[in-house]
Amino acid sequence: MNPVPMLSAAAAVAVAVAALAVAHRLRPAVPAGEDPPEPHPVLYSIGSGLLSGFLLITGFLVATGWAAHSTGVLPPRGLYVADVAAGTAVLLFPALAGLPFTVRYTTAVCFFAALVGYTLSLAIQLRP
């Protein structure tokens, strides 16, 4: 079994949760008895756009990486850099969007980050 995708998933979870914790620490304290503010609804469309871009690039790299084993035509290296940058933006977005550092949101961010890290690693490993 190849451990690199699992390690990448763990690293992505660490990056996303650390960013969420740091953003929470830098935010002003919520007054006692009040719930933390919910993220603004406009931020959902930005996150969806980031995720769509990441999925588009990653899907292209998976398809061309797989085909490169038989055709020998490799995707440009800059596309891999763009994919890592898009993946990093997707991982940091919950913290930058002001997501509260609660158990519920941290759990969701962990599952999401694991998927991003695992997928990104596999897309890069398909390059022959």
Tab-separated table of N, CA, C and O in Angstrom:
chain	number	residue	atom	x	y	z
A	1	MET	N	0.839	-1.180	0.000
A	1	MET	CA	0.000	0.000	0.000
A	1	MET	C	0.886	1.247	0.000
A	1	MET	O	1.874	1.325	0.714
A	2	ASN	N	0.493	2.201	-0.781
A	2	ASN	CA	1.230	3.456	-0.903
A	2	ASN	C	0.811	4.402	0.234
A	2	ASN	O	-0.338	4.846	0.279
A	3	PRO	N	1.723	4.765	1.134
A	3	PRO	CA	1.335	5.616	2.265
A	3	PRO	C	1.295	7.114	1.939
A	3	PRO	O	0.779	7.892	2.737
A	4	VAL	N	1.801	7.519	0.786
A	4	VAL	CA	1.893	8.950	0.471
A	4	VAL	C	0.521	9.638	0.437
A	4	VAL	O	0.366	10.719	1.010
A	5	PRO	N	-0.520	9.063	-0.187
A	5	PRO	CA	-1.816	9.743	-0.160
A	5	PRO	C	-2.379	9.906	1.255
A	5	PRO	O	-2.978	10.941	1.574
A	6	MET	N	-2.163	8.924	2.112
A	6	MET	CA	-2.649	9.034	3.495
A	6	MET	C	-1.867	10.105	4.255
A	6	MET	O	-2.450	10.867	5.037
A	7	LEU	N	-0.561	10.178	4.020
A	7	LEU	CA	0.242	11.222	4.658
A	7	LEU	C	-0.149	12.607	4.143
A	7	LEU	O	-0.181	13.584	4.902
A	8	SER	N	-0.453	12.689	2.858
A	8	SER	CA	-0.896	13.964	2.282
A	8	SER	C	-2.238	14.384	2.864
A	8	SER	O	-2.460	15.570	3.140
A	9	ALA	N	-3.127	13.427	3.059
A	9	ALA	CA	-4.421	13.732	3.675
A	9	ALA	C	-4.217	14.236	5.100
A	9	ALA	O	-4.845	15.221	5.517
A	10	ALA	N	-3.327	13.589	5.851
A	10	ALA	CA	-3.054	14.025	7.227
A	10	ALA	C	-2.425	15.413	7.245
A	10	ALA	O	-2.768	16.250	8.097
A	11	ALA	N	-1.523	15.680	6.320
A	11	ALA	CA	-0.897	17.003	6.246
A	11	ALA	C	-1.926	18.079	5.890
A	11	ALA	O	-1.901	19.183	6.449
A	12	ALA	N	-2.833	17.767	4.977
A	12	ALA	CA	-3.875	18.721	4.599
A	12	ALA	C	-4.803	19.012	5.782
A	12	ALA	O	-5.197	20.164	5.999
A	13	VAL	N	-5.129	17.976	6.553
A	13	VAL	CA	-5.961	18.175	7.749
A	13	VAL	C	-5.226	19.074	8.737
A	13	VAL	O	-5.810	19.999	9.319
A	14	ALA	N	-3.933	18.827	8.918
A	14	ALA	CA	-3.151	19.642	9.852
A	14	ALA	C	-3.118	21.109	9.409
A	14	ALA	O	-3.272	22.022	10.237
A	15	VAL	N	-2.931	21.354	8.124
A	15	VAL	CA	-2.888	22.723	7.609
A	15	VAL	C	-4.236	23.416	7.809
A	15	VAL	O	-4.308	24.548	8.301
A	16	ALA	N	-5.312	22.731	7.459
A	16	ALA	CA	-6.642	23.349	7.547
A	16	ALA	C	-7.048	23.623	8.995
A	16	ALA	O	-7.564	24.702	9.307
A	17	VAL	N	-6.801	22.671	9.881
A	17	VAL	CA	-7.187	22.854	11.285
A	17	VAL	C	-6.289	23.893	11.957
A	17	VAL	O	-6.765	24.714	12.748
A	18	ALA	N	-5.008	23.884	11.625
A	18	ALA	CA	-4.109	24.899	12.191
A	18	ALA	C	-4.526	26.298	11.735
A	18	ALA	O	-4.531	27.238	12.536
A	19	ALA	N	-4.890	26.442	10.477
A	19	ALA	CA	-5.343	27.745	9.974
A	19	ALA	C	-6.628	28.171	10.668
A	19	ALA	O	-6.796	29.341	11.039
A	20	LEU	N	-7.528	27.219	10.888
A	20	LEU	CA	-8.777	27.522	11.587
A	20	LEU	C	-8.516	27.947	13.027
A	20	LEU	O	-9.114	28.913	13.522
A	21	ALA	N	-7.584	27.272	13.689
A	21	ALA	CA	-7.247	27.608	15.076
A	21	ALA	C	-6.566	28.969	15.169
A	21	ALA	O	-6.878	29.768	16.060
A	22	VAL	N	-5.649	29.246	14.249
A	22	VAL	CA	-4.953	30.539	14.265
A	22	VAL	C	-5.939	31.671	13.981
A	22	VAL	O	-5.910	32.708	14.650
A	23	ALA	N	-6.825	31.473	13.013
A	23	ALA	CA	-7.816	32.506	12.700
A	23	ALA	C	-8.738	32.741	13.890
A	23	ALA	O	-9.098	33.881	14.193
A	24	HIS	N	-9.092	31.665	14.570
A	24	HIS	CA	-9.946	31.807	15.758
A	24	HIS	C	-9.219	32.575	16.859
A	24	HIS	O	-9.815	33.407	17.543
A	25	ARG	N	-7.957	32.304	17.012
A	25	ARG	CA	-7.159	32.968	18.059
A	25	ARG	C	-6.997	34.461	17.771
A	25	ARG	O	-6.975	35.278	18.689
A	26	LEU	N	-6.900	34.828	16.499
A	26	LEU	CA	-6.701	36.226	16.126
A	26	LEU	C	-8.000	37.025	16.085
A	26	LEU	O	-7.956	38.262	16.081
A	27	ARG	N	-9.158	36.342	16.028
A	27	ARG	CA	-10.448	37.025	16.002
A	27	ARG	C	-10.794	37.592	17.365
A	27	ARG	O	-10.414	37.026	18.377
A	28	PRO	N	-11.552	38.678	17.404
A	28	PRO	CA	-11.993	39.197	18.705
A	28	PRO	C	-12.898	38.185	19.406
A	28	PRO	O	-13.624	37.429	18.755
A	29	ALA	N	-12.849	38.175	20.725
A	29	ALA	CA	-13.636	37.224	21.514
A	29	ALA	C	-15.128	37.520	21.372
A	29	ALA	O	-15.548	38.666	21.284
A	30	VAL	N	-15.921	36.452	21.364
A	30	VAL	CA	-17.373	36.570	21.317
A	30	VAL	C	-17.863	36.816	22.745
A	30	VAL	O	-17.442	36.116	23.675
A	31	PRO	N	-18.722	37.802	22.945
A	31	PRO	CA	-19.220	38.057	24.303
A	31	PRO	C	-19.906	36.821	24.891
A	31	PRO	O	-20.498	36.021	24.169
A	32	ALA	N	-19.805	36.682	26.197
A	32	ALA	CA	-20.378	35.525	26.891
A	32	ALA	C	-21.878	35.448	26.636
A	32	ALA	O	-22.590	36.451	26.661
A	33	GLY	N	-22.345	34.234	26.377
A	33	GLY	CA	-23.769	34.006	26.159
A	33	GLY	C	-24.208	34.157	24.716
A	33	GLY	O	-25.346	33.840	24.392
A	34	GLU	N	-23.359	34.633	23.850
A	34	GLU	CA	-23.708	34.782	22.435
A	34	GLU	C	-23.078	33.655	21.628
A	34	GLU	O	-22.008	33.172	21.942
A	35	ASP	N	-23.792	33.269	20.582
A	35	ASP	CA	-23.247	32.275	19.660
A	35	ASP	C	-22.232	32.936	18.745
A	35	ASP	O	-22.362	34.119	18.421
A	36	PRO	N	-21.223	32.177	18.307
A	36	PRO	CA	-20.288	32.770	17.344
A	36	PRO	C	-21.024	33.118	16.048
A	36	PRO	O	-21.968	32.432	15.669
A	37	PRO	N	-20.621	34.173	15.381
A	37	PRO	CA	-21.328	34.574	14.152
A	37	PRO	C	-21.130	33.527	13.056
A	37	PRO	O	-20.071	32.908	12.941
A	38	GLU	N	-22.156	33.347	12.272
A	38	GLU	CA	-22.087	32.442	11.125
A	38	GLU	C	-21.383	33.158	9.973
A	38	GLU	O	-21.455	34.380	9.866
A	39	PRO	N	-20.712	32.412	9.110
A	39	PRO	CA	-20.091	33.052	7.941
A	39	PRO	C	-21.146	33.720	7.056
A	39	PRO	O	-22.281	33.270	6.975
A	40	HIS	N	-20.749	34.788	6.399
A	40	HIS	CA	-21.660	35.510	5.516
A	40	HIS	C	-22.039	34.612	4.339
A	40	HIS	O	-21.188	33.907	3.787
A	41	PRO	N	-23.307	34.600	3.919
A	41	PRO	CA	-23.745	33.726	2.814
A	41	PRO	C	-22.986	33.945	1.502
A	41	PRO	O	-22.851	33.024	0.708
A	42	VAL	N	-22.484	35.155	1.272
A	42	VAL	CA	-21.739	35.419	0.033
A	42	VAL	C	-20.478	34.559	-0.030
A	42	VAL	O	-20.027	34.166	-1.102
A	43	LEU	N	-19.909	34.235	1.123
A	43	LEU	CA	-18.678	33.452	1.147
A	43	LEU	C	-18.879	32.031	0.616
A	43	LEU	O	-17.935	31.405	0.164
A	44	TYR	N	-20.104	31.538	0.666
A	44	TYR	CA	-20.349	30.195	0.151
A	44	TYR	C	-20.081	30.125	-1.353
A	44	TYR	O	-19.552	29.134	-1.843
A	45	SER	N	-20.436	31.168	-2.085
A	45	SER	CA	-20.197	31.142	-3.527
A	45	SER	C	-18.708	31.231	-3.841
A	45	SER	O	-18.231	30.624	-4.799
A	46	ILE	N	-17.949	31.960	-3.035
A	46	ILE	CA	-16.498	32.043	-3.257
A	46	ILE	C	-15.863	30.677	-3.014
A	46	ILE	O	-15.045	30.214	-3.793
A	47	GLY	N	-16.269	30.023	-1.932
A	47	GLY	CA	-15.754	28.688	-1.640
A	47	GLY	C	-16.110	27.694	-2.730
A	47	GLY	O	-15.302	26.848	-3.111
A	48	SER	N	-17.312	27.807	-3.256
A	48	SER	CA	-17.724	26.911	-4.341
A	48	SER	C	-16.886	27.150	-5.591
A	48	SER	O	-16.513	26.205	-6.288
A	49	GLY	N	-16.582	28.415	-5.863
A	49	GLY	CA	-15.738	28.726	-7.025
A	49	GLY	C	-14.330	28.196	-6.861
A	49	GLY	O	-13.746	27.648	-7.806
A	50	LEU	N	-13.764	28.354	-5.660
A	50	LEU	CA	-12.425	27.805	-5.402
A	50	LEU	C	-12.417	26.293	-5.560
A	50	LEU	O	-11.506	25.723	-6.161
A	51	LEU	N	-13.424	25.651	-4.994
A	51	LEU	CA	-13.490	24.195	-5.075
A	51	LEU	C	-13.682	23.733	-6.517
A	51	LEU	O	-13.074	22.740	-6.940
A	52	SER	N	-14.500	24.441	-7.272
A	52	SER	CA	-14.700	24.081	-8.681
A	52	SER	C	-13.404	24.189	-9.469
A	52	SER	O	-13.091	23.314	-10.284
A	53	GLY	N	-12.644	25.257	-9.232
A	53	GLY	CA	-11.355	25.400	-9.916
A	53	GLY	C	-10.387	24.297	-9.539
A	53	GLY	O	-9.697	23.743	-10.401
A	54	PHE	N	-10.342	23.965	-8.250
A	54	PHE	CA	-9.460	22.886	-7.802
A	54	PHE	C	-9.860	21.557	-8.450
A	54	PHE	O	-9.003	20.817	-8.930
A	55	LEU	N	-11.152	21.268	-8.467
A	55	LEU	CA	-11.614	20.007	-9.059
A	55	LEU	C	-11.356	19.949	-10.555
A	55	LEU	O	-11.011	18.893	-11.091
A	56	LEU	N	-11.515	21.080	-11.234
A	56	LEU	CA	-11.260	21.120	-12.671
A	56	LEU	C	-9.795	20.822	-12.975
A	56	LEU	O	-9.480	19.987	-13.827
A	57	ILE	N	-8.898	21.491	-12.271
A	57	ILE	CA	-7.466	21.264	-12.506
A	57	ILE	C	-7.066	19.850	-12.108
A	57	ILE	O	-6.342	19.168	-12.840
A	58	THR	N	-7.544	19.391	-10.967
A	58	THR	CA	-7.190	18.053	-10.501
A	58	THR	C	-7.731	16.982	-11.445
A	58	THR	O	-7.033	16.014	-11.769
A	59	GLY	N	-8.960	17.151	-11.893
A	59	GLY	CA	-9.531	16.194	-12.850
A	59	GLY	C	-8.740	16.156	-14.148
A	59	GLY	O	-8.510	15.077	-14.718
A	60	PHE	N	-8.310	17.309	-14.616
A	60	PHE	CA	-7.491	17.358	-15.828
A	60	PHE	C	-6.165	16.634	-15.607
A	60	PHE	O	-5.711	15.867	-16.466
A	61	LEU	N	-5.541	16.859	-14.446
A	61	LEU	CA	-4.262	16.202	-14.165
A	61	LEU	C	-4.422	14.694	-14.024
A	61	LEU	O	-3.549	13.938	-14.446
A	62	VAL	N	-5.511	14.253	-13.444
A	62	VAL	CA	-5.747	12.815	-13.324
A	62	VAL	C	-5.926	12.199	-14.711
A	62	VAL	O	-5.313	11.181	-15.039
A	63	ALA	N	-6.745	12.826	-15.537
A	63	ALA	CA	-6.993	12.279	-16.875
A	63	ALA	C	-5.739	12.292	-17.733
A	63	ALA	O	-5.411	11.292	-18.387
A	64	THR	N	-5.011	13.403	-17.747
A	64	THR	CA	-3.818	13.476	-18.590
A	64	THR	C	-2.668	12.659	-17.999
A	64	THR	O	-1.865	12.110	-18.740
A	65	GLY	N	-2.592	12.574	-16.679
A	65	GLY	CA	-1.558	11.743	-16.058
A	65	GLY	C	-1.767	10.275	-16.373
A	65	GLY	O	-0.821	9.539	-16.635
A	66	TRP	N	-3.022	9.861	-16.343
A	66	TRP	CA	-3.339	8.474	-16.674
A	66	TRP	C	-3.043	8.205	-18.143
A	66	TRP	O	-2.444	7.183	-18.487
A	67	ALA	N	-3.448	9.125	-19.010
A	67	ALA	CA	-3.213	8.946	-20.446
A	67	ALA	C	-1.734	9.038	-20.787
A	67	ALA	O	-1.285	8.443	-21.768
A	68	ALA	N	-0.954	9.769	-20.005
A	68	ALA	CA	0.469	9.948	-20.300
A	68	ALA	C	1.235	8.633	-20.209
A	68	ALA	O	2.295	8.501	-20.813
A	69	HIS	N	0.703	7.675	-19.495
A	69	HIS	CA	1.380	6.370	-19.413
A	69	HIS	C	1.404	5.680	-20.774
A	69	HIS	O	2.328	4.927	-21.058
A	70	SER	N	0.414	5.927	-21.603
A	70	SER	CA	0.402	5.291	-22.922
A	70	SER	C	0.796	6.245	-24.048
A	70	SER	O	1.334	5.807	-25.058
A	71	THR	N	0.542	7.546	-23.887
A	71	THR	CA	0.840	8.490	-24.969
A	71	THR	C	2.188	9.164	-24.821
A	71	THR	O	2.750	9.622	-25.804
A	72	GLY	N	2.672	9.284	-23.583
A	72	GLY	CA	3.936	9.968	-23.349
A	72	GLY	C	3.821	11.480	-23.334
A	72	GLY	O	4.815	12.185	-23.166
A	73	VAL	N	2.613	12.028	-23.499
A	73	VAL	CA	2.400	13.472	-23.473
A	73	VAL	C	2.083	13.876	-22.034
A	73	VAL	O	1.091	13.443	-21.469
A	74	LEU	N	2.968	14.689	-21.453
A	74	LEU	CA	2.808	15.075	-20.050
A	74	LEU	C	2.187	16.460	-19.929
A	74	LEU	O	2.472	17.345	-20.736
A	75	PRO	N	1.369	16.660	-18.912
A	75	PRO	CA	0.861	18.014	-18.666
A	75	PRO	C	2.004	18.919	-18.216
A	75	PRO	O	2.993	18.445	-17.651
A	76	PRO	N	1.904	20.212	-18.441
A	76	PRO	CA	2.978	21.116	-18.022
A	76	PRO	C	3.140	21.129	-16.502
A	76	PRO	O	2.178	20.977	-15.759
A	77	ARG	N	4.388	21.325	-16.054
A	77	ARG	CA	4.663	21.346	-14.604
A	77	ARG	C	3.936	22.491	-13.902
A	77	ARG	O	3.570	22.373	-12.743
A	78	GLY	N	3.737	23.578	-14.606
A	78	GLY	CA	3.042	24.716	-14.021
A	78	GLY	C	1.617	24.384	-13.600
A	78	GLY	O	1.074	24.981	-12.671
A	79	LEU	N	1.014	23.410	-14.274
A	79	LEU	CA	-0.332	22.994	-13.908
A	79	LEU	C	-0.346	22.300	-12.549
A	79	LEU	O	-1.300	22.447	-11.782
A	80	TYR	N	0.727	21.591	-12.245
A	80	TYR	CA	0.829	20.953	-10.931
A	80	TYR	C	1.000	22.016	-9.841
A	80	TYR	O	0.415	21.902	-8.760
A	81	VAL	N	1.770	23.045	-10.145
A	81	VAL	CA	1.942	24.151	-9.196
A	81	VAL	C	0.601	24.854	-8.981
A	81	VAL	O	0.229	25.183	-7.842
A	82	ALA	N	-0.135	25.065	-10.061
A	82	ALA	CA	-1.453	25.698	-9.950
A	82	ALA	C	-2.410	24.833	-9.137
A	82	ALA	O	-3.221	25.357	-8.359
A	83	ASP	N	-2.315	23.527	-9.288
A	83	ASP	CA	-3.183	22.624	-8.536
A	83	ASP	C	-2.859	22.664	-7.047
A	83	ASP	O	-3.759	22.677	-6.210
A	84	VAL	N	-1.580	22.693	-6.711
A	84	VAL	CA	-1.186	22.792	-5.301
A	84	VAL	C	-1.644	24.137	-4.728
A	84	VAL	O	-2.144	24.202	-3.590
A	85	ALA	N	-1.508	25.210	-5.506
A	85	ALA	CA	-1.963	26.526	-5.039
A	85	ALA	C	-3.478	26.538	-4.841
A	85	ALA	O	-3.974	27.075	-3.841
A	86	ALA	N	-4.219	25.945	-5.771
A	86	ALA	CA	-5.681	25.890	-5.632
A	86	ALA	C	-6.076	25.027	-4.436
A	86	ALA	O	-6.993	25.378	-3.691
A	87	GLY	N	-5.374	23.911	-4.241
A	87	GLY	CA	-5.655	23.066	-3.079
A	87	GLY	C	-5.375	23.787	-1.774
A	87	GLY	O	-6.146	23.681	-0.812
A	88	THR	N	-4.293	24.535	-1.737
A	88	THR	CA	-3.970	25.306	-0.533
A	88	THR	C	-5.023	26.381	-0.281
A	88	THR	O	-5.436	26.596	0.862
A	89	ALA	N	-5.474	27.048	-1.320
A	89	ALA	CA	-6.521	28.066	-1.165
A	89	ALA	C	-7.809	27.440	-0.638
A	89	ALA	O	-8.480	28.012	0.227
A	90	VAL	N	-8.134	26.265	-1.133
A	90	VAL	CA	-9.329	25.568	-0.669
A	90	VAL	C	-9.182	25.173	0.803
A	90	VAL	O	-10.139	25.256	1.571
A	91	LEU	N	-7.981	24.778	1.209
A	91	LEU	CA	-7.756	24.396	2.606
A	91	LEU	C	-7.801	25.599	3.549
A	91	LEU	O	-8.250	25.491	4.687
A	92	LEU	N	-7.318	26.747	3.095
A	92	LEU	CA	-7.274	27.936	3.938
A	92	LEU	C	-8.574	28.728	3.932
A	92	LEU	O	-8.795	29.559	4.813
A	93	PHE	N	-9.431	28.487	2.964
A	93	PHE	CA	-10.645	29.278	2.827
A	93	PHE	C	-11.549	29.242	4.062
A	93	PHE	O	-12.054	30.289	4.471
A	94	PRO	N	-11.797	28.096	4.696
A	94	PRO	CA	-12.672	28.126	5.879
A	94	PRO	C	-12.159	29.062	6.974
A	94	PRO	O	-12.946	29.761	7.614
A	95	ALA	N	-10.860	29.096	7.181
A	95	ALA	CA	-10.300	29.976	8.210
A	95	ALA	C	-10.427	31.435	7.794
A	95	ALA	O	-10.782	32.299	8.601
A	96	LEU	N	-10.157	31.728	6.531
A	96	LEU	CA	-10.241	33.104	6.051
A	96	LEU	C	-11.673	33.597	5.964
A	96	LEU	O	-11.933	34.793	6.049
A	97	ALA	N	-12.614	32.670	5.808
A	97	ALA	CA	-14.022	33.045	5.714
A	97	ALA	C	-14.640	33.299	7.079
A	97	ALA	O	-15.782	33.739	7.165
A	98	GLY	N	-13.923	33.019	8.146
A	98	GLY	CA	-14.438	33.288	9.483
A	98	GLY	C	-15.242	32.153	10.075
A	98	GLY	O	-16.090	32.375	10.931
A	99	LEU	N	-15.002	30.934	9.613
A	99	LEU	CA	-15.711	29.783	10.171
A	99	LEU	C	-15.362	29.649	11.647
A	99	LEU	O	-14.191	29.737	12.016
A	100	PRO	N	-16.340	29.478	12.518
A	100	PRO	CA	-16.042	29.356	13.947
A	100	PRO	C	-15.253	28.084	14.242
A	100	PRO	O	-15.398	27.070	13.555
A	101	PHE	N	-14.427	28.144	15.255
A	101	PHE	CA	-13.603	26.995	15.665
A	101	PHE	C	-14.393	26.183	16.687
A	101	PHE	O	-14.117	26.188	17.872
A	102	THR	N	-15.412	25.487	16.175
A	102	THR	CA	-16.230	24.630	17.020
A	102	THR	C	-16.015	23.189	16.586
A	102	THR	O	-15.449	22.923	15.522
A	103	VAL	N	-16.476	22.272	17.401
A	103	VAL	CA	-16.305	20.846	17.084
A	103	VAL	C	-16.985	20.514	15.761
A	103	VAL	O	-16.425	19.790	14.930
A	104	ARG	N	-18.179	21.050	15.556
A	104	ARG	CA	-18.933	20.757	14.340
A	104	ARG	C	-18.168	21.196	13.096
A	104	ARG	O	-17.988	20.428	12.142
A	105	TYR	N	-17.709	22.432	13.084
A	105	TYR	CA	-17.013	22.948	11.911
A	105	TYR	C	-15.620	22.335	11.755
A	105	TYR	O	-15.168	22.093	10.637
A	106	THR	N	-14.951	22.089	12.847
A	106	THR	CA	-13.624	21.478	12.767
A	106	THR	C	-13.716	20.070	12.197
A	106	THR	O	-12.881	19.663	11.385
A	107	THR	N	-14.732	19.323	12.588
A	107	THR	CA	-14.929	17.977	12.038
A	107	THR	C	-15.184	18.039	10.541
A	107	THR	O	-14.603	17.269	9.762
A	108	ALA	N	-16.038	18.959	10.126
A	108	ALA	CA	-16.319	19.101	8.692
A	108	ALA	C	-15.064	19.496	7.922
A	108	ALA	O	-14.787	18.957	6.841
A	109	VAL	N	-14.290	20.418	8.470
A	109	VAL	CA	-13.052	20.855	7.817
A	109	VAL	C	-12.066	19.694	7.734
A	109	VAL	O	-11.376	19.521	6.725
A	110	CYS	N	-11.998	18.866	8.762
A	110	CYS	CA	-11.079	17.708	8.754
A	110	CYS	C	-11.424	16.734	7.631
A	110	CYS	O	-10.538	16.303	6.883
A	111	PHE	N	-12.702	16.375	7.520
A	111	PHE	CA	-13.095	15.442	6.462
A	111	PHE	C	-12.847	16.035	5.076
A	111	PHE	O	-12.370	15.351	4.167
A	112	PHE	N	-13.174	17.301	4.927
A	112	PHE	CA	-12.980	17.967	3.648
A	112	PHE	C	-11.498	18.063	3.296
A	112	PHE	O	-11.089	17.773	2.171
A	113	ALA	N	-10.674	18.441	4.265
A	113	ALA	CA	-9.237	18.591	4.019
A	113	ALA	C	-8.596	17.246	3.691
A	113	ALA	O	-7.699	17.176	2.847
A	114	ALA	N	-9.038	16.186	4.350
A	114	ALA	CA	-8.487	14.857	4.049
A	114	ALA	C	-8.762	14.482	2.597
A	114	ALA	O	-7.886	13.952	1.902
A	115	LEU	N	-9.944	14.782	2.127
A	115	LEU	CA	-10.287	14.486	0.735
A	115	LEU	C	-9.449	15.316	-0.229
A	115	LEU	O	-8.953	14.802	-1.239
A	116	VAL	N	-9.255	16.596	0.082
A	116	VAL	CA	-8.446	17.466	-0.777
A	116	VAL	C	-7.004	16.969	-0.827
A	116	VAL	O	-6.410	16.840	-1.900
A	117	GLY	N	-6.415	16.671	0.326
A	117	GLY	CA	-5.031	16.198	0.363
A	117	GLY	C	-4.833	14.874	-0.352
A	117	GLY	O	-3.864	14.681	-1.084
A	118	TYR	N	-5.760	13.955	-0.151
A	118	TYR	CA	-5.669	12.636	-0.779
A	118	TYR	C	-5.784	12.755	-2.298
A	118	TYR	O	-4.984	12.185	-3.044
A	119	THR	N	-6.754	13.531	-2.764
A	119	THR	CA	-6.968	13.693	-4.203
A	119	THR	C	-5.798	14.398	-4.866
A	119	THR	O	-5.350	13.994	-5.948
A	120	LEU	N	-5.289	15.438	-4.224
A	120	LEU	CA	-4.154	16.174	-4.768
A	120	LEU	C	-2.928	15.272	-4.891
A	120	LEU	O	-2.230	15.272	-5.910
A	121	SER	N	-2.681	14.466	-3.885
A	121	SER	CA	-1.537	13.559	-3.911
A	121	SER	C	-1.661	12.528	-5.034
A	121	SER	O	-0.694	12.250	-5.737
A	122	LEU	N	-2.839	11.978	-5.191
A	122	LEU	CA	-3.022	10.981	-6.249
A	122	LEU	C	-2.884	11.599	-7.635
A	122	LEU	O	-2.334	10.973	-8.548
A	123	ALA	N	-3.361	12.829	-7.809
A	123	ALA	CA	-3.225	13.491	-9.114
A	123	ALA	C	-1.755	13.701	-9.456
A	123	ALA	O	-1.336	13.516	-10.601
A	124	ILE	N	-0.965	14.065	-8.457
A	124	ILE	CA	0.466	14.283	-8.700
A	124	ILE	C	1.188	12.964	-8.936
A	124	ILE	O	2.064	12.864	-9.790
A	125	GLN	N	0.789	11.918	-8.231
A	125	GLN	CA	1.458	10.626	-8.382
A	125	GLN	C	1.157	9.938	-9.698
A	125	GLN	O	1.893	9.036	-10.096
A	126	LEU	N	0.108	10.330	-10.389
A	126	LEU	CA	-0.184	9.707	-11.676
A	126	LEU	C	0.765	10.156	-12.775
A	126	LEU	O	0.809	9.549	-13.839
A	127	ARG	N	1.534	11.214	-12.518
A	127	ARG	CA	2.510	11.663	-13.516
A	127	ARG	C	3.581	10.582	-13.667
A	127	ARG	O	4.200	10.169	-12.689
A	128	PRO	N	3.803	10.120	-14.883
A	128	PRO	CA	4.804	9.052	-15.072
A	128	PRO	C	6.239	9.540	-14.867
A	128	PRO	O	6.551	10.670	-14.939
